[in-house]
Short mmCIF file of C-alpha atoms and ligand atoms in Angstrom, two decimals:
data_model
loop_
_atom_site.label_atom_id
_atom_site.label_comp_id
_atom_site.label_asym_id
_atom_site.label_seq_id
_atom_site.Cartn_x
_atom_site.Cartn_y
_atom_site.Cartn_z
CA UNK A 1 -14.60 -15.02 -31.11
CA UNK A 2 -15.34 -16.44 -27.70
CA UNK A 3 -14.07 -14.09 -24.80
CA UNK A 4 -11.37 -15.19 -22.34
CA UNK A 5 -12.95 -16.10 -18.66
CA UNK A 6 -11.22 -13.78 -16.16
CA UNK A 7 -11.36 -14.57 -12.36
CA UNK A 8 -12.45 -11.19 -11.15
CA UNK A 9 -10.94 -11.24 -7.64
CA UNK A 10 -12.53 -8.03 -6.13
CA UNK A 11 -14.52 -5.17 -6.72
CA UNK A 12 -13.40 -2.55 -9.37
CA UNK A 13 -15.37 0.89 -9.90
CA UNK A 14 -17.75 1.29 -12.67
CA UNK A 15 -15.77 2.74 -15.25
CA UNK A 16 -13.71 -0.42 -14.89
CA UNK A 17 -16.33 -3.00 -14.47
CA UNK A 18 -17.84 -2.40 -17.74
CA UNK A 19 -15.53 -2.36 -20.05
CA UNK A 20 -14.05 -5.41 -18.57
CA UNK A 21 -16.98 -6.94 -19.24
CA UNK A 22 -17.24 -5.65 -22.89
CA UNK A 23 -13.67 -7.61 -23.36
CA UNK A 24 -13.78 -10.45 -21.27
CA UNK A 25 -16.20 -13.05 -19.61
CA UNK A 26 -15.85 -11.56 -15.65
CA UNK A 27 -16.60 -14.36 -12.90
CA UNK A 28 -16.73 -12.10 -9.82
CA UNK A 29 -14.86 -14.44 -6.82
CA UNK A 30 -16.45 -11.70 -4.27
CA UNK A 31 -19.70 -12.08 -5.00
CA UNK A 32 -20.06 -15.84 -4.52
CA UNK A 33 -21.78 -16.66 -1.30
CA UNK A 34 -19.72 -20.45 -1.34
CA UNK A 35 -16.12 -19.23 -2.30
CA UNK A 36 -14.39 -22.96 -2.70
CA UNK A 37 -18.02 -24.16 -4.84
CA UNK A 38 -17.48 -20.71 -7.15
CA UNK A 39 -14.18 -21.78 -7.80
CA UNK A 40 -14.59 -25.89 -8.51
CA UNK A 41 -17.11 -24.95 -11.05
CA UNK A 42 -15.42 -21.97 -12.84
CA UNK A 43 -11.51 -22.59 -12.33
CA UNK A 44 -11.00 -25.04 -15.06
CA UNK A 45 -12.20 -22.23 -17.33
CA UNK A 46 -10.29 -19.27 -15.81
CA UNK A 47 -7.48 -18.13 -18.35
CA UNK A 48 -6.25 -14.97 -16.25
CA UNK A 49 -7.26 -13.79 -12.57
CA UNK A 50 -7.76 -9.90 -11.94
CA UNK A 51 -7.25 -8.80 -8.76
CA UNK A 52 -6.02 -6.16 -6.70
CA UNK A 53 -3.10 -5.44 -4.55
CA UNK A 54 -4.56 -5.91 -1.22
CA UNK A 55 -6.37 -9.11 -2.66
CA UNK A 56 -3.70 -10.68 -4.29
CA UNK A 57 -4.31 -14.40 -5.15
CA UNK A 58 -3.86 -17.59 -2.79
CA UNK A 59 -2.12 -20.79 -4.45
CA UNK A 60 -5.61 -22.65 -3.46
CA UNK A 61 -7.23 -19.93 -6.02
CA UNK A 62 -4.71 -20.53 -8.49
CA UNK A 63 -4.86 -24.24 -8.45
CA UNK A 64 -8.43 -23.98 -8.59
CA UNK A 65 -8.05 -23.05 -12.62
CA UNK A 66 -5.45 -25.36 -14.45
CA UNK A 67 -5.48 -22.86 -17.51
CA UNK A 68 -4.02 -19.73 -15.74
CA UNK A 69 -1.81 -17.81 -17.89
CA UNK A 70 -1.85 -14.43 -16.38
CA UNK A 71 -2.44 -12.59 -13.35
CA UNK A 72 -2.91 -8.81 -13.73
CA UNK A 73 -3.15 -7.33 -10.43
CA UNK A 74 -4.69 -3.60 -9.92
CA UNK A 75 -1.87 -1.92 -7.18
CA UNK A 76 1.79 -1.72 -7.49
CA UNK A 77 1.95 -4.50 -4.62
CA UNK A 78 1.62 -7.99 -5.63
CA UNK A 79 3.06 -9.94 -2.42
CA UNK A 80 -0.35 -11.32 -1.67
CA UNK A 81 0.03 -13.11 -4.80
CA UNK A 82 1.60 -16.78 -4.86
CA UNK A 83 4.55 -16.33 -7.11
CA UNK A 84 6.63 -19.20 -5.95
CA UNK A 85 3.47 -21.24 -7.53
CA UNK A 86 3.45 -18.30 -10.43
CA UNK A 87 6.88 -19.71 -11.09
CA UNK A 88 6.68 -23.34 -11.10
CA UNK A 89 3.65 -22.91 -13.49
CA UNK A 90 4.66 -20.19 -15.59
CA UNK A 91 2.06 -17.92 -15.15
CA UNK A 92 2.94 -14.46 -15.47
CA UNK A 93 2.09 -11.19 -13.63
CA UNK A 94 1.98 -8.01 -13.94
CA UNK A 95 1.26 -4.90 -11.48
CA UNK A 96 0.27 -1.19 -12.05
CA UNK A 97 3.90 0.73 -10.89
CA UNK A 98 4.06 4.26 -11.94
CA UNK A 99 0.74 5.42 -12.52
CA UNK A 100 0.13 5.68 -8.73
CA UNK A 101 3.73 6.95 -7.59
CA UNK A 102 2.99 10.70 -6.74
CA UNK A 103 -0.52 10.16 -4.87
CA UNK A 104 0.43 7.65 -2.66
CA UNK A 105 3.83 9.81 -2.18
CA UNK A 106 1.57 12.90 -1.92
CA UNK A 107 -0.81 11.36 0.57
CA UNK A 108 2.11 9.76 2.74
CA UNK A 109 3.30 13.55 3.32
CA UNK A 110 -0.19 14.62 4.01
CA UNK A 111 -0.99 11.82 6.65
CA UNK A 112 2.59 13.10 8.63
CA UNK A 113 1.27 16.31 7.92
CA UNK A 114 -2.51 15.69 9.35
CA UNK A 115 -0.93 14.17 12.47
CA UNK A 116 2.35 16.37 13.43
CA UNK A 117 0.14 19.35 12.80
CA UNK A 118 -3.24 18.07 14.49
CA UNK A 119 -5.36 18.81 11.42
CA UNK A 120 -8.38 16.07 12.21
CA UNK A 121 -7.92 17.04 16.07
CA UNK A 122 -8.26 20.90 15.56
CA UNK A 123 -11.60 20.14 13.04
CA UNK A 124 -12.77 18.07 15.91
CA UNK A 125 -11.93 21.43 18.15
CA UNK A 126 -13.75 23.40 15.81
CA UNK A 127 -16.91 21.23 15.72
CA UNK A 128 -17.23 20.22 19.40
CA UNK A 129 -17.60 24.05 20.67
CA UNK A 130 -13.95 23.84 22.28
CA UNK A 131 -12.60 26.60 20.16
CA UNK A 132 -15.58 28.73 22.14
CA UNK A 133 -15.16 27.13 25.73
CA UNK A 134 -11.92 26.24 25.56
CA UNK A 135 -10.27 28.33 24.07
CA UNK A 136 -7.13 27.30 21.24
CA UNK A 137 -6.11 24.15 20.42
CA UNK A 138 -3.43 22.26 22.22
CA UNK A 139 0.15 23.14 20.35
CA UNK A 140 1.13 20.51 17.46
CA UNK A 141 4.92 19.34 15.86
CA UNK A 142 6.93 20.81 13.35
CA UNK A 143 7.64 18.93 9.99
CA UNK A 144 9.50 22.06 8.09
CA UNK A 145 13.44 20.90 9.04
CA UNK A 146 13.14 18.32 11.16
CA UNK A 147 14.80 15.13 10.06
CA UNK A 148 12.93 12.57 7.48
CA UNK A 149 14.02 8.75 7.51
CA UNK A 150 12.61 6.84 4.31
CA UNK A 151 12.58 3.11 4.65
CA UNK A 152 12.84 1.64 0.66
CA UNK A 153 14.17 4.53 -1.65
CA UNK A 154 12.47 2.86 -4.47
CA UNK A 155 9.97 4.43 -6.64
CA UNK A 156 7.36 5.81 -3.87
CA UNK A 157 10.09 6.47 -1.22
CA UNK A 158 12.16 8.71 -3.71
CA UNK A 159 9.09 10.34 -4.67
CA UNK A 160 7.95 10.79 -0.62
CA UNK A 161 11.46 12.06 -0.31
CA UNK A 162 11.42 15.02 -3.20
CA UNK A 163 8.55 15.96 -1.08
CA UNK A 164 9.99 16.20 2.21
CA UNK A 165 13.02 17.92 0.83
CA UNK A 166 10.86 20.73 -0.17
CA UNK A 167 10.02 21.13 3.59
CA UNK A 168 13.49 21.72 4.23
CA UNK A 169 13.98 18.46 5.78
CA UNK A 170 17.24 16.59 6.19
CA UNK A 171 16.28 13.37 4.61
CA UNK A 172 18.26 9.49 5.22
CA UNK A 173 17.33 6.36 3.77
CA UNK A 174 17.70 2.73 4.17
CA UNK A 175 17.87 0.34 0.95
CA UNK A 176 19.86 -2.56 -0.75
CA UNK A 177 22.69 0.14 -0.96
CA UNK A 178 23.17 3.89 -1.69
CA UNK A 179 21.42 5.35 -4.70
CA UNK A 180 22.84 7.33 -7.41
CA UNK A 181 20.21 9.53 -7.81
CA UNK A 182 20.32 10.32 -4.13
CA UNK A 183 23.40 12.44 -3.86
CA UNK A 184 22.46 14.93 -0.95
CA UNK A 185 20.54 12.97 1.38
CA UNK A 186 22.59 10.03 3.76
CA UNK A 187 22.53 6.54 3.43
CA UNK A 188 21.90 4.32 6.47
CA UNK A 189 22.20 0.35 5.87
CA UNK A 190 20.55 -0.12 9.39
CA UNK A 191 17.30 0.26 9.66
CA UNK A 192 17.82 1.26 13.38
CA UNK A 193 20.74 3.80 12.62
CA UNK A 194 17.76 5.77 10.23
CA UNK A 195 15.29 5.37 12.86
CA UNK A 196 17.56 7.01 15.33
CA UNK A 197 18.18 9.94 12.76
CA UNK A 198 14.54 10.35 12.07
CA UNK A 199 11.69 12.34 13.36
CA UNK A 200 9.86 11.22 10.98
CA UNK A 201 10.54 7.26 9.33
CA UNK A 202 8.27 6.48 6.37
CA UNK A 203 8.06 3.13 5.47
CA UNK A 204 8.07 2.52 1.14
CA UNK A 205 9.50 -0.53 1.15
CA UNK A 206 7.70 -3.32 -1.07
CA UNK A 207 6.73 -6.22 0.69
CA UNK A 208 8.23 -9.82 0.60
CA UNK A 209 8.99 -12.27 3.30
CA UNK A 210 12.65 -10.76 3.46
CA UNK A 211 11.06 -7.51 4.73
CA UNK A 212 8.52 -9.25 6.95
CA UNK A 213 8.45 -6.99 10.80
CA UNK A 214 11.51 -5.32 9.04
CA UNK A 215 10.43 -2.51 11.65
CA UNK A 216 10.49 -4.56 14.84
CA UNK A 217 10.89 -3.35 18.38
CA UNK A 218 14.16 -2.33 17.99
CA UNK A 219 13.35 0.49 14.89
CA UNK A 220 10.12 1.51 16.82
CA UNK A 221 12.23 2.54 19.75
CA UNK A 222 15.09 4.11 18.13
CA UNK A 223 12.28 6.14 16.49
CA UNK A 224 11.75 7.48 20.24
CA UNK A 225 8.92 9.10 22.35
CA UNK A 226 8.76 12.39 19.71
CA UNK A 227 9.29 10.06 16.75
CA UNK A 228 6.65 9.64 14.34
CA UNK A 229 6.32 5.97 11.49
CA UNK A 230 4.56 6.83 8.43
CA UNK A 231 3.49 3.45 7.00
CA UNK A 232 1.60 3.64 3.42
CA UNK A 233 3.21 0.02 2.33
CA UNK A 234 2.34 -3.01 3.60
CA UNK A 235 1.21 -3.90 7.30
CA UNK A 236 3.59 -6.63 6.94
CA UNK A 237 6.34 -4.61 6.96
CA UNK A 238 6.10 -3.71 10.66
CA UNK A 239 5.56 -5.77 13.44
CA UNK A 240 2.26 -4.59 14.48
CA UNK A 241 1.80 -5.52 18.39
CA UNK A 242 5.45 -4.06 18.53
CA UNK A 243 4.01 -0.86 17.07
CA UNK A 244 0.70 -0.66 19.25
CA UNK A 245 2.68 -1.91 22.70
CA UNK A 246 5.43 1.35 21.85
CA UNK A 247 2.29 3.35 21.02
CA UNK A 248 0.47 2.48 24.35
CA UNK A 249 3.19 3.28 26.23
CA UNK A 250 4.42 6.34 24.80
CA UNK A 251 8.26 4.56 23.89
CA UNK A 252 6.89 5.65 20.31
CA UNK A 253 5.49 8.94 19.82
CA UNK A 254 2.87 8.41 16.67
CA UNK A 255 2.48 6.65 14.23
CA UNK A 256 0.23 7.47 10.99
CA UNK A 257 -0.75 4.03 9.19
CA UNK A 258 -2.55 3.62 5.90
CA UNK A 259 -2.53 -0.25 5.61
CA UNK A 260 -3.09 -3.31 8.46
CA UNK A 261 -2.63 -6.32 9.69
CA UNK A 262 -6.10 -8.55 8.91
CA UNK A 263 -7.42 -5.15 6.80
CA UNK A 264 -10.31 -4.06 7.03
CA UNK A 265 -10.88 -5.76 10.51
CA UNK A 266 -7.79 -3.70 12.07
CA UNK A 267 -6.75 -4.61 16.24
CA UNK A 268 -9.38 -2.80 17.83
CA UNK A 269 -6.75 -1.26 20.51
CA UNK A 270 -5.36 0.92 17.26
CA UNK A 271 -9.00 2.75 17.92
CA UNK A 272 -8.24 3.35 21.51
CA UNK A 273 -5.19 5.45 21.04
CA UNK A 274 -4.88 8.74 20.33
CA UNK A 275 -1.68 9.23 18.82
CA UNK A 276 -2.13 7.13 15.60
CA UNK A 277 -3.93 8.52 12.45
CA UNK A 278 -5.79 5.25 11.33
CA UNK A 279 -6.28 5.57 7.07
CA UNK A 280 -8.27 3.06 5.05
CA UNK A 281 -5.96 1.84 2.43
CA UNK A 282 -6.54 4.79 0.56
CA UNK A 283 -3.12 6.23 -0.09
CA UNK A 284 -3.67 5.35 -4.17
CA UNK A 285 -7.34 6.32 -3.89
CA UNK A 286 -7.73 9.39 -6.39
CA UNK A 287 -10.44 8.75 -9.26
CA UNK A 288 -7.60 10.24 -11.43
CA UNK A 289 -4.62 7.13 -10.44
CA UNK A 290 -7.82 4.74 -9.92
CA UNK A 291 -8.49 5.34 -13.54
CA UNK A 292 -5.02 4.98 -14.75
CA UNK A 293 -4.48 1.75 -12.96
CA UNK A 294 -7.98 0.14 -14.34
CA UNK A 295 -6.63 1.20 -17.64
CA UNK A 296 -3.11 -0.77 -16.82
CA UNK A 297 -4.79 -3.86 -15.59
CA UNK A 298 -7.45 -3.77 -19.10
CA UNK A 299 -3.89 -2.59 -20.96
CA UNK A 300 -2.12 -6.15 -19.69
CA UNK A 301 -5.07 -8.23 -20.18
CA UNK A 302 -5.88 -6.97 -24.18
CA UNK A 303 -1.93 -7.65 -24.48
CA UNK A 304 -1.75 -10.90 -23.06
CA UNK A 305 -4.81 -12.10 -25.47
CA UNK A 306 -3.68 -10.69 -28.51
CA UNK A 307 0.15 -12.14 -28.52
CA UNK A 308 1.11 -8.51 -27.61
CA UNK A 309 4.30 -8.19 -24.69
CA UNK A 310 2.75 -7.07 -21.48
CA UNK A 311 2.84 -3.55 -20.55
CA UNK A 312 4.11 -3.51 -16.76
CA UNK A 313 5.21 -7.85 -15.69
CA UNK A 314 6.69 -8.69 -12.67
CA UNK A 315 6.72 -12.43 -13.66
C1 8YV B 1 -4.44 -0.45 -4.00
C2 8YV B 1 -2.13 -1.04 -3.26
O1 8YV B 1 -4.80 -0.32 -2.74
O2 8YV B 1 -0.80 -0.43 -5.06
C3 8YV B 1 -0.97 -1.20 -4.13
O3 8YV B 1 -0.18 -2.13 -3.91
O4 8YV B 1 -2.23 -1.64 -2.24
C4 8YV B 1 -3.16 -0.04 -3.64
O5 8YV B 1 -2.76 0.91 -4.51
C5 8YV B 1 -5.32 -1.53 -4.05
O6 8YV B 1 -4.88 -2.55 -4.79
C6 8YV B 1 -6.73 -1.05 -4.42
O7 8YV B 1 -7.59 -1.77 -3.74
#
């Protein structure tokens, strides 16, 4: 039986790549010097895409390949992928939710912890000498009750917030409405309100172009001088020379950011300040969830080719 052609958007690890290939005919996209040429000769043959969350996949790529019928993307996020065109053509979609929850959840906590606490400044205090010349490190912030505001109580923000509540933190939220399953921490609608009863706002919101700079000016400031934003969603989400004008002039406090605008060329003032933690895209990067999403993005693919219902669609 002849194997399905798959438009392989990006890289995937090893353990990925090969049985991919064992499945399905992989064109790798990334590793065509002349993108648009790749495309024109392959596209009429492409039958799914596979591609990853920060990748997505552009409505010139999908028109390039007429016999689309599925695009399995490798990250819970799929807004960089062209669903109004999905739609109209009825491809589907699907995404890997779940099987990354807790690590990105776990590292969200650990970049507020890394930067409240000064754990990357007091290894740098360690290694320069300081500790010997100097003497201790400068004092850091508390996290353990101080006040936690979590921007998208869907699955990552009410998995950020168990977290924080074990740090005795009083914990708000922002979303569509209050949640059931939320009974002891307070519901803000306005994003504004949370920031201004936050020390610490983490953004978990998925992305769409209703959430678009959904932290503007306005939520940076109420988030304050001591206020720190936590973003491990999309760079979308916040308005970005908002964020690094607050930063620069101290009307926001810190900010620790796993995802940005343009990524991986980030706004080269981000590297000139000193009260950001600057992450890249990593917050799902554990071989253990890497693994588990590879699996999900295979899982969808064997599914879609043998008549089986997908495993995890969006579309
Ligand atoms: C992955 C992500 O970064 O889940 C998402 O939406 O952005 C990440 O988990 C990414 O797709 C891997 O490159």
């Amino acid at each position: 039986m002849t194997k399905p052609d798959i438009l392989q958007v990006g890289a995937y690890p090893d353990w990925d790549q090969l049985p991919l290939e064992t499945a399905f005919t992989m064109h790798r996209y990334y590793e065509a010097p002349d993108k648009p040429s790749f495309l024109a000769s392959v596209g009429p043959d492409i039958r799914a895409i596979a591609t990853r969350g920060d990748l997505g996949a552009s409505r010139d790529m999908i028109d390039a390949c007429p016999q689309l019928e599925l695009i399995s993307v490798y990250g819970v996020g799929f807004d960089a992928v062209d669903l109004e065109t999905c739609r109209s053509r009825g491809i589907r979609v699907t995404n890997t939710p779940d099987v990354l929850t807790r690590d990105v959840a776990d590292f969200g906590v650990a970049m507020m912890l890394a930067k409240a606490r000064g754990i990357l400044d007091g290894d740098a205090w360690v290694r320069s000498g300081n500790w010997a010349s100097k003497g201790k490190a400068p004092l850091a912030r508390s996290v353990s009750a101080k006040r936690a505001g979590v921007l998208g109580l869907g699955r990552i923000g009410h998995a950020v917030a168990k977290r924080l509540a074990a740090f005795d933190m009083e914990i708000g939220y922002t979303d569509i409405g209050p949640k059931d399953y939320a009974p002891d921490w307070t519901f803000y609608p306005d994003p504004v309100a949370l920031a201004e009863a936050s020390d610490y706002l983490f953004v978990t919101l998925a992305a769409s172009a209703e959430t678009r700079h959904i932290v503007g000016k306005d939520v940076i400031e109420a988030a304050g001088p001591d206020g720190m934003i936590i973003n491990i969603s999309r760079a979308a989400n916040i308005d970005e020379d908002a964020l690094i004008t607050a930063l620069q002039s101290g009307r926001l406090g810190f900010a620790a950011l796993d995802v940005f605008e343009g990524e991986p060329d980030l706004d080269p003032r981000f590297l000139d300040l000193p009260n950001v933690l600057l992450e890249p895209h990593q917050a799902s990067g554990t071989v253990e969830t890497r693994k588990a999403m590879g699996k999900l993005v295979r899982d969808n693919l064997t599914a879609h080719f043998s008549g089986a219902p997908l495993l995890t669609p969006v579309l």
